[in-house]
XYZ file of C-alpha atoms in Angstrom:
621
model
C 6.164 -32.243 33.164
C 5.502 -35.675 31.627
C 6.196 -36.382 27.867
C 5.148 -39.044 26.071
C 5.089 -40.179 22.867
C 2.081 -41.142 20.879
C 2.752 -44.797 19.546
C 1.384 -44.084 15.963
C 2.372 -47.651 14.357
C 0.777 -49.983 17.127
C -2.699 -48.519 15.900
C -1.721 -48.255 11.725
C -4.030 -50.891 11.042
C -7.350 -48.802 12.825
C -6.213 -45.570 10.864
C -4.978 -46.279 7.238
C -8.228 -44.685 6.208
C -7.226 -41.488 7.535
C -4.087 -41.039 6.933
C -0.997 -43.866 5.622
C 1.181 -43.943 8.375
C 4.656 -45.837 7.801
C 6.377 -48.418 9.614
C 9.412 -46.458 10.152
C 7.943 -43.117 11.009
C 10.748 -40.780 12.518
C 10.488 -39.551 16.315
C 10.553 -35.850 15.118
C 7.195 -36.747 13.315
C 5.254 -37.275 16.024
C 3.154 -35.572 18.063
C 3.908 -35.392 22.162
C 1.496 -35.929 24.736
C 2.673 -33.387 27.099
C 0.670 -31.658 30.153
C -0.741 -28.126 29.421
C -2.158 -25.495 31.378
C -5.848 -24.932 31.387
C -5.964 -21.232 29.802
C -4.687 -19.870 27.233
C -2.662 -16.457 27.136
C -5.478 -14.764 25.874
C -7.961 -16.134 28.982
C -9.483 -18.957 27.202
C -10.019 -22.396 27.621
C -7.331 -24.911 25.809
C -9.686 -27.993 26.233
C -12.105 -26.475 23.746
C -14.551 -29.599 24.663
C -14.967 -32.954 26.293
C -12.584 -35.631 24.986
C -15.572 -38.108 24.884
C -17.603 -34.880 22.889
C -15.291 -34.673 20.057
C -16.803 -35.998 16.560
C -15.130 -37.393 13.649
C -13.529 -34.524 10.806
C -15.452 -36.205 7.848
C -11.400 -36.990 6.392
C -11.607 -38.689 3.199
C -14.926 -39.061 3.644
C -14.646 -41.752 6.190
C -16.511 -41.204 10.164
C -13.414 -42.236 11.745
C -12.389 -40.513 14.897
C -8.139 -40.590 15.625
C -6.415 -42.042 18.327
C -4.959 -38.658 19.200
C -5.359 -37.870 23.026
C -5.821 -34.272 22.630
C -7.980 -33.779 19.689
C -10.052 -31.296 22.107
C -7.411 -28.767 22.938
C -6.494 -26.230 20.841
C -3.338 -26.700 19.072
C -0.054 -24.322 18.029
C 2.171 -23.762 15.877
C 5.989 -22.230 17.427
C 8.681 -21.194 15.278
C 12.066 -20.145 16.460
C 13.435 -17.565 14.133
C 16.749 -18.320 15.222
C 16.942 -21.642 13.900
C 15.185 -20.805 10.184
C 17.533 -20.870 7.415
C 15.170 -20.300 4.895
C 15.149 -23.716 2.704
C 11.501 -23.056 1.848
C 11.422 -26.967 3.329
C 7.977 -26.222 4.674
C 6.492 -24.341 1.908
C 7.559 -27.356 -0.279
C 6.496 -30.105 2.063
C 2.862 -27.998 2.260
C 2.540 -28.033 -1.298
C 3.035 -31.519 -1.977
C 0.834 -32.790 0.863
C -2.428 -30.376 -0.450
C -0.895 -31.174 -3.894
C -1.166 -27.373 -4.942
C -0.596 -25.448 -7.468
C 2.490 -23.251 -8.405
C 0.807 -20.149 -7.861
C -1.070 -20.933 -4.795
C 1.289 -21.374 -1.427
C -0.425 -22.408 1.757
C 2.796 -21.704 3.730
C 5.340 -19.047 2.760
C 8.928 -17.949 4.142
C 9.838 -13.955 4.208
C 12.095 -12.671 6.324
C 13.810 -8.826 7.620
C 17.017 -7.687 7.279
C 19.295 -4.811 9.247
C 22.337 -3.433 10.852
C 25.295 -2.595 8.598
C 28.413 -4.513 7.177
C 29.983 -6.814 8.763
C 27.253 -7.095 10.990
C 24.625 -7.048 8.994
C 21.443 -9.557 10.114
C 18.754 -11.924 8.508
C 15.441 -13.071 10.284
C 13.619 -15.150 8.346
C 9.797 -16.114 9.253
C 7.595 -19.055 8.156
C 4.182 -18.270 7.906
C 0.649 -20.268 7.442
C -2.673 -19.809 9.294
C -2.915 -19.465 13.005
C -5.929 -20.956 12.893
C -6.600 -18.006 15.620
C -9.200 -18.048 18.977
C -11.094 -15.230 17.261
C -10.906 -15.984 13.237
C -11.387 -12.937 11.446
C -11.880 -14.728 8.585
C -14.964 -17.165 9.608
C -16.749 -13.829 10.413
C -16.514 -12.104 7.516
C -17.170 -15.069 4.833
C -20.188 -14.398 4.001
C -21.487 -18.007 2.191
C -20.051 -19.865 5.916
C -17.211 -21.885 4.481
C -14.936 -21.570 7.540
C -15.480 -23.638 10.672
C -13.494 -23.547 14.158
C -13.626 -26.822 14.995
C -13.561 -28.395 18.639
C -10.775 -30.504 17.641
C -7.650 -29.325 17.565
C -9.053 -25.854 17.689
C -8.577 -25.918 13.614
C -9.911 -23.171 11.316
C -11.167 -25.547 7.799
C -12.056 -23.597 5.038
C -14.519 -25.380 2.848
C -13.479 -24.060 -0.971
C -16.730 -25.799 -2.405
C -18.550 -23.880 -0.448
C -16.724 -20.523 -0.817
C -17.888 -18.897 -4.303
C -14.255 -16.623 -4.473
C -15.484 -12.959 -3.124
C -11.846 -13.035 -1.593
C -13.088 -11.123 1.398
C -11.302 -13.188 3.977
C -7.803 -12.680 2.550
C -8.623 -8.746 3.158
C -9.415 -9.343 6.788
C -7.357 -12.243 7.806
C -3.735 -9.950 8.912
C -1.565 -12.914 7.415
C -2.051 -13.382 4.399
C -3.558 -16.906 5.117
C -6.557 -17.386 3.030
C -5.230 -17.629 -0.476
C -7.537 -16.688 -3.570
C -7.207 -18.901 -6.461
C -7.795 -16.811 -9.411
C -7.838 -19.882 -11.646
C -10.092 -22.340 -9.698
C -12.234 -18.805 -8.806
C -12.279 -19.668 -4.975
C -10.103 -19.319 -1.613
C -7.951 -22.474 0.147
C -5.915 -22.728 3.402
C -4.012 -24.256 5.664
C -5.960 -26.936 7.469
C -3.464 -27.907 9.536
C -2.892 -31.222 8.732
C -5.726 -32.629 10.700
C -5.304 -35.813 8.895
C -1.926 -36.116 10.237
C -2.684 -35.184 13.480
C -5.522 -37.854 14.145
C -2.755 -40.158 13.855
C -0.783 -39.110 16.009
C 1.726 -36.984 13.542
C 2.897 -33.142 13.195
C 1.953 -31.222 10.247
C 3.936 -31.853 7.304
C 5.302 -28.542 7.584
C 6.738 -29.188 10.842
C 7.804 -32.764 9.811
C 9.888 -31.354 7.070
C 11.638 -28.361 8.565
C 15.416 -29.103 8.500
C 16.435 -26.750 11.209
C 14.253 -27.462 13.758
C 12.518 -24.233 13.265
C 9.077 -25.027 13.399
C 7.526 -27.453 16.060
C 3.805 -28.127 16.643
C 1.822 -28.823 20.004
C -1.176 -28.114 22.068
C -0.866 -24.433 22.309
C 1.215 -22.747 25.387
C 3.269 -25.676 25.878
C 6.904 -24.723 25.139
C 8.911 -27.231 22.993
C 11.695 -29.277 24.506
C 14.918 -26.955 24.226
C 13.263 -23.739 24.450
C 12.494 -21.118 26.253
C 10.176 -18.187 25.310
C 6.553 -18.672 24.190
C 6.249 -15.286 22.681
C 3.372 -13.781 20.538
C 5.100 -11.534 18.786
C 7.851 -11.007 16.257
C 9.470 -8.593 14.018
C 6.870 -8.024 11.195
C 4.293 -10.265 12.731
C 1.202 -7.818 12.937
C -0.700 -7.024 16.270
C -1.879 -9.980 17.659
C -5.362 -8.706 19.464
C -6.790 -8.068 16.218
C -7.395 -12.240 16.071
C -5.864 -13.560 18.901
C -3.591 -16.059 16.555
C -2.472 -19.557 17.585
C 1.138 -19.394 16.821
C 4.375 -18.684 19.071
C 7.560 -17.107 18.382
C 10.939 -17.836 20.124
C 13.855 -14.932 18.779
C 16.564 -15.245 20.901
C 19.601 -13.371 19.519
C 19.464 -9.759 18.992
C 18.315 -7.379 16.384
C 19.088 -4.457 14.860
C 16.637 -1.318 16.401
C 15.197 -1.538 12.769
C 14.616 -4.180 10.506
C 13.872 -3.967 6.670
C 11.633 -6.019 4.468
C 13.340 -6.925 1.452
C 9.532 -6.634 -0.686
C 8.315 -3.800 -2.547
C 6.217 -2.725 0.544
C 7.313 0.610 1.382
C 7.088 -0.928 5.336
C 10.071 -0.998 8.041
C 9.764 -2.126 11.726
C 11.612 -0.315 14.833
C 11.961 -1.422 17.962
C 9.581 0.121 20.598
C 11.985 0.526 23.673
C 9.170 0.919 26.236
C 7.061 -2.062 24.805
C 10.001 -3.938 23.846
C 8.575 -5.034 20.142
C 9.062 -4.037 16.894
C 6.310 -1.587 15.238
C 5.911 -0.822 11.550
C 6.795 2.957 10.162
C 7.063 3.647 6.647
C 10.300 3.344 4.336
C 10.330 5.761 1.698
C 11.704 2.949 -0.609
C 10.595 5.397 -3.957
C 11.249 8.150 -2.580
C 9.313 11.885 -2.495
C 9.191 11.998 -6.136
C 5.238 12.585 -7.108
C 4.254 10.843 -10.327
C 0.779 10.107 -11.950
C 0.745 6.321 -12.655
C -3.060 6.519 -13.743
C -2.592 3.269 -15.662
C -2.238 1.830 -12.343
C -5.253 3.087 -10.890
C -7.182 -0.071 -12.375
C -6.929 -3.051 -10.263
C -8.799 -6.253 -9.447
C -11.357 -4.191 -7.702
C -12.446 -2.291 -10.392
C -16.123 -3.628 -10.356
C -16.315 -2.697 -6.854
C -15.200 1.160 -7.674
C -18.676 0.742 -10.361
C -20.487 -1.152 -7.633
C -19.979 1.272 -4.803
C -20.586 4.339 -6.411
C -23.535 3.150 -8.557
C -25.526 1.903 -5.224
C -24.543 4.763 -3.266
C -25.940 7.521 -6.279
C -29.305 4.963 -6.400
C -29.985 5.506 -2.470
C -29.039 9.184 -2.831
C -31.261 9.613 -5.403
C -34.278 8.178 -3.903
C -33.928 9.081 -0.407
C -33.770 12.770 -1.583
C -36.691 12.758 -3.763
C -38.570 10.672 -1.307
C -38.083 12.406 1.829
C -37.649 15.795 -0.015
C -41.154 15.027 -1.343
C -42.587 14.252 2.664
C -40.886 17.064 3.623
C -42.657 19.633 0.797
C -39.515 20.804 -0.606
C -41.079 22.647 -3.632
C -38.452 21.343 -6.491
C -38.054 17.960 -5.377
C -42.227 17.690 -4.824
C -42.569 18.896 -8.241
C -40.532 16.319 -9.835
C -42.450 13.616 -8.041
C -45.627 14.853 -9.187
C -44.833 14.688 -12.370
C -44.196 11.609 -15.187
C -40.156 12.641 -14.744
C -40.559 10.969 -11.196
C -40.921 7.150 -13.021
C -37.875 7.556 -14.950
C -35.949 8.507 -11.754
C -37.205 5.708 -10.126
C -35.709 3.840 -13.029
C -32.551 4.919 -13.410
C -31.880 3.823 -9.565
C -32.964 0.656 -10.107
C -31.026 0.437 -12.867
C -27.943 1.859 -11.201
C -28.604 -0.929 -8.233
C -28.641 -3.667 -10.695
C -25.560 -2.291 -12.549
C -24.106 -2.585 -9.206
C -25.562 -5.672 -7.966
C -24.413 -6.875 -11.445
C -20.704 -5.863 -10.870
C -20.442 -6.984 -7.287
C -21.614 -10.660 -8.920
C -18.458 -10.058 -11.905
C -16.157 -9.836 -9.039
C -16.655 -13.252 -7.230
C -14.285 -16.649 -8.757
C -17.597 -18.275 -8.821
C -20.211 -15.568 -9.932
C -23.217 -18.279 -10.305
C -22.851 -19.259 -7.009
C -24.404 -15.387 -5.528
C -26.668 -16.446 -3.762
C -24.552 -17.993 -1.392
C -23.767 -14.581 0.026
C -26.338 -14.559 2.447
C -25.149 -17.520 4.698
C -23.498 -15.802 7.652
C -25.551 -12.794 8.359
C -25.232 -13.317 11.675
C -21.173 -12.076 11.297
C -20.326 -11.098 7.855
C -20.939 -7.451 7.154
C -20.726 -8.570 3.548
C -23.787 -11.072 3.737
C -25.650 -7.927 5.603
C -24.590 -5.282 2.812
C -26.043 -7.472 0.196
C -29.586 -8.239 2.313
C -29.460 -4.172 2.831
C -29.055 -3.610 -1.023
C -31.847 -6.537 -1.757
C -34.318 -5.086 0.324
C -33.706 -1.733 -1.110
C -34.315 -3.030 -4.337
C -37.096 -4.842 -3.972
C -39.003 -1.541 -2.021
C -37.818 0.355 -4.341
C -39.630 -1.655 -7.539
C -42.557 -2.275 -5.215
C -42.707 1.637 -4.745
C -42.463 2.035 -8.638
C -44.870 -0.515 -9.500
C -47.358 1.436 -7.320
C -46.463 4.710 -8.669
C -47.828 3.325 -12.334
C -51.221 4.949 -11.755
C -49.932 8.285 -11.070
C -48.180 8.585 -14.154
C -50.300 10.000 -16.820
C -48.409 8.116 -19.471
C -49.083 5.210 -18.556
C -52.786 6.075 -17.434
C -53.233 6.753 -21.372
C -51.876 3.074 -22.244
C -54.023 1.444 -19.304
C -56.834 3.467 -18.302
C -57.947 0.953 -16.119
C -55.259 1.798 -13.097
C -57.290 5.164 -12.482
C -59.727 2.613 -10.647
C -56.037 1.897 -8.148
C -54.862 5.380 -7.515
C -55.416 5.634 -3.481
C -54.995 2.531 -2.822
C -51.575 2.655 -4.963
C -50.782 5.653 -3.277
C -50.842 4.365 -0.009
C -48.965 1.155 -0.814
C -46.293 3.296 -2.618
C -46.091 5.288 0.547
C -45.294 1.989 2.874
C -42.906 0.738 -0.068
C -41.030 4.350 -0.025
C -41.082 4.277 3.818
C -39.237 0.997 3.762
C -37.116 1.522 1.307
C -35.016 4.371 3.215
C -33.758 2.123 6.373
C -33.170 -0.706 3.829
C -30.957 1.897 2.340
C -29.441 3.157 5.225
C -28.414 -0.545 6.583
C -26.975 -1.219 3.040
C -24.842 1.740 3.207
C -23.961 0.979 6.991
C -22.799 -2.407 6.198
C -21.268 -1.315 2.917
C -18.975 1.246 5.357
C -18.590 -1.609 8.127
C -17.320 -3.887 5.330
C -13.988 -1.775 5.177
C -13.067 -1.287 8.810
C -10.724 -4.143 8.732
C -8.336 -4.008 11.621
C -5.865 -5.338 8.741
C -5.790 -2.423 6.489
C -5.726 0.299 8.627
C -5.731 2.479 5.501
C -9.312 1.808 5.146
C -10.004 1.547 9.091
C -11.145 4.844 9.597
C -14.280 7.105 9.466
C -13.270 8.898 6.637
C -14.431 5.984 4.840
C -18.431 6.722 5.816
C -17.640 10.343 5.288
C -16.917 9.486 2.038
C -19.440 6.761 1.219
C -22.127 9.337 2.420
C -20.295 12.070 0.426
C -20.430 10.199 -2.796
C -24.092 8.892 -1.753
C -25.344 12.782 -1.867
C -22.932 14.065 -4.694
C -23.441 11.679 -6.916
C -27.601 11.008 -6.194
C -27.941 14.667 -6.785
C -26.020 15.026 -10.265
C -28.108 11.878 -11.085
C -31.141 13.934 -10.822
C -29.993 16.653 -12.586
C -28.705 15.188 -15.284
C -32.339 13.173 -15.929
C -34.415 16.330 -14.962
C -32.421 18.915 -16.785
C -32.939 18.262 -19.926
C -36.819 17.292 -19.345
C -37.609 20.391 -17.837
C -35.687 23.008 -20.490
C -37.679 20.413 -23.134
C -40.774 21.458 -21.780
C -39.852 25.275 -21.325
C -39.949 25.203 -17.871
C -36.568 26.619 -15.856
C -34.512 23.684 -13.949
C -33.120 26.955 -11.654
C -34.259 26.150 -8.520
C -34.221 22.298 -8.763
C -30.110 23.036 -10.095
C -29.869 25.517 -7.071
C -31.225 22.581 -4.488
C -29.690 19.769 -5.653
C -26.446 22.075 -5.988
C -26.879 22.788 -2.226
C -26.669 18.464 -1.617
C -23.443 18.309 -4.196
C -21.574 21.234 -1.960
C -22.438 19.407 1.353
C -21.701 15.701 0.159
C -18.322 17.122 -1.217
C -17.535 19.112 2.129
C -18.213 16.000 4.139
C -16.012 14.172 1.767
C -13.209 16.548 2.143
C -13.673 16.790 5.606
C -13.666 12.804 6.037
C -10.143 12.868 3.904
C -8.430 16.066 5.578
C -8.715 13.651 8.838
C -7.471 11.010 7.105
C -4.236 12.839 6.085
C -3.388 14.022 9.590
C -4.042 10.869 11.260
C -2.230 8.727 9.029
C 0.573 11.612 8.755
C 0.938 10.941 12.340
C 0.660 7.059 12.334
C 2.615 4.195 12.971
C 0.890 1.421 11.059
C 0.624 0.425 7.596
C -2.176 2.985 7.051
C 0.987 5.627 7.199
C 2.562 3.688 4.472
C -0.281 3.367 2.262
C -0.789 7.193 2.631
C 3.023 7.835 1.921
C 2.122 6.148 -1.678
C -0.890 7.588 -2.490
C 1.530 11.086 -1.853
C 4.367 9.762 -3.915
C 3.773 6.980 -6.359
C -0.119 8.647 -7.072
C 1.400 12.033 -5.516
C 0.169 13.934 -8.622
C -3.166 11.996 -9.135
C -3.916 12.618 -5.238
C -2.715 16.537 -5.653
C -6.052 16.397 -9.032
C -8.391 14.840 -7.128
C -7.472 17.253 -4.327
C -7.861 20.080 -6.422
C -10.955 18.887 -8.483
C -12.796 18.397 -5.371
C -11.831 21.989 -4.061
C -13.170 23.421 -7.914
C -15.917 21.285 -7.777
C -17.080 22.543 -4.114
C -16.404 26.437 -4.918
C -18.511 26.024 -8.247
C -21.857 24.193 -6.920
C -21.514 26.652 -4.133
C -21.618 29.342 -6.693
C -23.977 28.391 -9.279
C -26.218 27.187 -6.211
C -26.315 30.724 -5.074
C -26.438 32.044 -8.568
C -28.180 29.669 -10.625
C -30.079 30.574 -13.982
C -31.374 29.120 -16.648
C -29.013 31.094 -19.315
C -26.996 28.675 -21.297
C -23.673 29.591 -20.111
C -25.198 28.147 -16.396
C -25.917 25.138 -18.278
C -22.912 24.053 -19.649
C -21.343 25.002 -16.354
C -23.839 22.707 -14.262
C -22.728 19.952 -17.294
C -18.675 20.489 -16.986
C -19.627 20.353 -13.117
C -21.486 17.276 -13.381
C -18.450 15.024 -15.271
C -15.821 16.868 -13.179
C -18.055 15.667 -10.198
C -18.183 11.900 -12.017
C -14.069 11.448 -12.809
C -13.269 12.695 -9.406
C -15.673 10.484 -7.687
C -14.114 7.751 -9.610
C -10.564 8.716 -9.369
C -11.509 8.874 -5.754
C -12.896 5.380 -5.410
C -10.162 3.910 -7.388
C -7.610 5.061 -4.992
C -9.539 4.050 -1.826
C -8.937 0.221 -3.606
C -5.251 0.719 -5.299
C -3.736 2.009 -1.990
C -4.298 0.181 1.117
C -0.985 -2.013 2.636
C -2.316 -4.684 4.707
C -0.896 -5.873 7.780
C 0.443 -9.214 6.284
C 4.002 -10.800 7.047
C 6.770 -9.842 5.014
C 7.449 -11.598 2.121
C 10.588 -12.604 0.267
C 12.111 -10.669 -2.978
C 10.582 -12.587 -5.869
C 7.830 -14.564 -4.084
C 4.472 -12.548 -3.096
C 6.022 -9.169 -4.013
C 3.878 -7.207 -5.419
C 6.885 -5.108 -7.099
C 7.984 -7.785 -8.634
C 5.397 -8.903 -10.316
C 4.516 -5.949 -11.387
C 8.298 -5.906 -12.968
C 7.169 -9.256 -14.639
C 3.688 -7.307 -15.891
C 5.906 -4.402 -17.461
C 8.740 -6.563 -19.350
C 5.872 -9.164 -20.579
C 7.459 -11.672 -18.335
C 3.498 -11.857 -17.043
């Protein structure tokens, strides 16, 4: 094996534009031109692309290309947990190189703890993005603001283009994307690319007192070492992005390690696979305690969002096909002036939730950027699906005016229209149910995230197709209801029908989360731990919505069976309806509050969610 080392200062002059290099630049600051295999561990190519190919990085806005023989492989970082004392050197010297602010930390240092007194052990682990073969993240942003570049193999995250939807810190497993709820968009480690075009390690590595981290075209193992491992306590499953980083962790470890954070998360050593795997620590206990005030979160538009565009597509793919299919209730109601209204309301609910989706992004003016990547981001498809749906949807209204005798009295005119609008409000309705369909889809696709296993499971269609024929059926009743009893005629067999979609959203529902529960029972990934809160910390609030579900199933099943117009069936079909509502959104708001992602572990104060919300509750925050 040759090494080399670049000779930064001979070529200063030719690259002051990219980055100010010194006169007296240390040796451990620069970069080593060492030889490298051809493959990576994961079967793919380290020389990404022709040296001669690679084009300049755009840094500082110059077109200047570095000096750095191998800008076209894809680089590493390797950190030997042995050697970290945990000065935070590299979370400092990160922060003053992007100049960031306090709240933001490209770079952070967690570590594990185990055994018992006097031989009790610390691991500490420095973490940033792994700018990873298969980024996670550049697939799911949906306006395109992440790039894998050719050179250096580094994942750049463009924050003017991003618009703050935060989605890539849900799929990335490391917590690398970092939302900045001030500036209302995400930033990252770009690793130093500046710095590396002249020849020079990240500043991260640069800094690092203990020789902890080093920094190299990827495989190659750094001079006094020996393992080139791609795992490490706490560090989560590497297949699910193939991450650029490698671990050397010489001395041994406890069977089971600890995170010092509120995550209720430990990791024990897998004798047959020889690494550590996460298992829950019951940190609160069993106690089971309400904590409803805690039930509202960042993601509370996206509990409104959700559930509003799943009733709208309920709604009209029931009275739609129900009408093509001659189902005498639901054929009634769209021969009738009711049927406008209805159309209505779900456009209304879809802009309501189109509207609430839009509240939730750091930028919201900057929307319509959510339809760059539809070639990868399930999010960019979701939104298209929802669109579309819209759009047939008012198209199929619009054509529906000269059906409506109400507004044939205001505009006699449209009687002229009526076949023709008939036929186009056909086409329109025909459309409109795929467009639903693929929103939905992509809606459910947007939570299977390898990185929150708590949501990576089918229980989560289940329950988005649950909610989409609960909730689209109690929207109908509670518009129709009142119509029909106005105009003496009995809502019985529409209550009975639509009391027949209630019982079999709910039971698909409750079918989707008795799954859920045994799985997860039986798991060892964070998914177990999230479920171990949602049976402790929300125990009690789990055990209502449990129960209201069960209520709410036995009743629709029995007024659907026994339905009357009296008005003691009434007010139970109302008391049904809101128990139906809170449930749903107890439901929903749980799905959001619970799920542990598979991120590294942090330290006591910094990134703990515990702690901060300690800080919330004593008004330190």
């Amino acid at each position: 094996m040759t090494v080399e080392l670049f000779d930064p200062i001979a070529k200063k002059r030719d690259s002051e534009s990219i980055f100010p290099l010194r006169d007296n630049e240390p040796e451990y600051a620069k970069l080593k031109d060492i030889e490298n295999d051809t493959h990576n561990r994961y079967g793919n190519l380290i020389e990404l692309v022709q040296l001669e190919d690679t084009q300049s990085l755009n840094i500082n806005g110059v077109d200047e290309i570095g000096f750095n023989p191998n800008r076209n492989k894809q680089h590493a970082f390797h950190f030997t947990a042995d050697n970290c004392i945990g000065c935070h050197a590299c979370e400092s010297a990160c922060s003053e190189k992007n100049d960031l602010p306090a709240h933001i930390s490209f770079r952070s240092v967690g570590y594990v703890e185990g055994g018992a007194y006097p031989d009790y052990q610390r691991m500490n682990i420095s973490m940033a993005c792994n700018h990873c073969d298969d980024p996670v993240c550049l697939k799911g942003c949906p306006t395109r603001a992440y790039t894998k570049h050719e050179e250096y193999g580094a994942v750049i995250q463009d924050p003017d283009i991003c618009f703050g939807c935060g989605y890539c810190t849900w799929v990335c497993p490391y917590n690398a994307p970092q939302l900045d709820p001030v500036a209302g968009q995400v930033e990252k480690c770009n690793m130093c690319v500046d710095r590396l075009e002249v020849g020079l390690k990240p500043a991260c590595v640069s800094a690092c007192l203990g020789n902890a981290l080093n920094f190299g075209v990827v495989e190659n193992t750094p001079e006094n070492r020996d393992h080139i491992d791609t795992r490490i306590p706490g560090f989560p499953d590497p297949e699910i992005s193939k991450p650029n980083i490698r671990f050397e962790q010489s001395k041994s470890l406890p069977n089971e390690v600890t995170r010092t954070d509120s995550m209720p998360v430990k990791y024990q050593k897998d004798e047959k696979a020889g690494h550590y795997k996460p298992v829950v620590d019951k940190k609160v206990g069993e106690k089971k305690s309400w904590n409803l005030g805690r039930l509202s979160s960042r993601e509370n538009p996206l509990v409104l969002f959700t559930l509003s565009t799943q009733a709208a597509v309920g709604l009209f793919i029931s009275l739609f096909i129900g009408n093509l299919l001659g189902v005498k209730p639901l054929a009634a109601i769209v021969a009738t002036d009711l049927y406008l209204p209805l159309l209505v309301a779900a456009l209304g609910m879809i802009a309501i939730g189109l509207l609430m989706s839009t509240v939730h992004l750091g930028k919201p003016l900057r929307f319509y950027r959510g339809f760059n990547n539809l070639r990868h981001s399930p999010v960019a498809r979701e939104g298209l699906g929802i669109v579309v749906f819209m759009a047939c949807v008012g198209f199929h209204m619009l054509a529906s005016l000269p059906a409506n005798n109400f507004v044939l009295d205001l505009v006699p005119a449209l009687s002229e229209f009526t076949r023709l609008a008939a036929i186009t409000a056909t086409v329109f309705g025909a459309l409109a149910i795929p467009a639903g369909c693929v929103a939905l889809y992509y809606m459910y696709r947007c939570y299977r995230i390898k990185a929150r296993p708590f949501w990576n499971h089918w229980h989560t269609a289940a329950s988005f197709a649950g909610s989409m024929l609960t909730l689209g059926a109690v929207v109908i009743a509670v518009i129709a209801t009142p119509v029909l009893l106005w105009l003496t005629q009995s809502p019985a067999s529409l209550l009975s029908l639509l009391g027949g979609f209630m019982a079999i959203g709910i039971a698909l529902e409750g079918i989707g989360l008795s799954f859920h529960h045994k799985d997860l029972s039986a798991a060892d990934h964070e998914g177990a731990a999230s479920h171990y809160i949602q049976r402790s910390t929300f125990g009690k609030t789990y055990i209502l919505r449990n129960v209201l579900m069960g209520m709410n199933f036995m009743a629709v099943a029995g007024l659907s069976l026994w339905s009357s117009d009296t008005i003691i069936s009434m007010a139970l079909w109302s008391v049904i309806a809101c128990s139906i509502v809170a449930t749903s959104l107890i439901g929903r708001a749980l799905f959001y509050v619970l799920v542990v992602p598979t991120t590294m572990p942090g330290a006591f104060f910094w990134k703990n969610k515990g702690f901060e919300q300690h800080a919330r509750d004593i008004g330190l925050a």
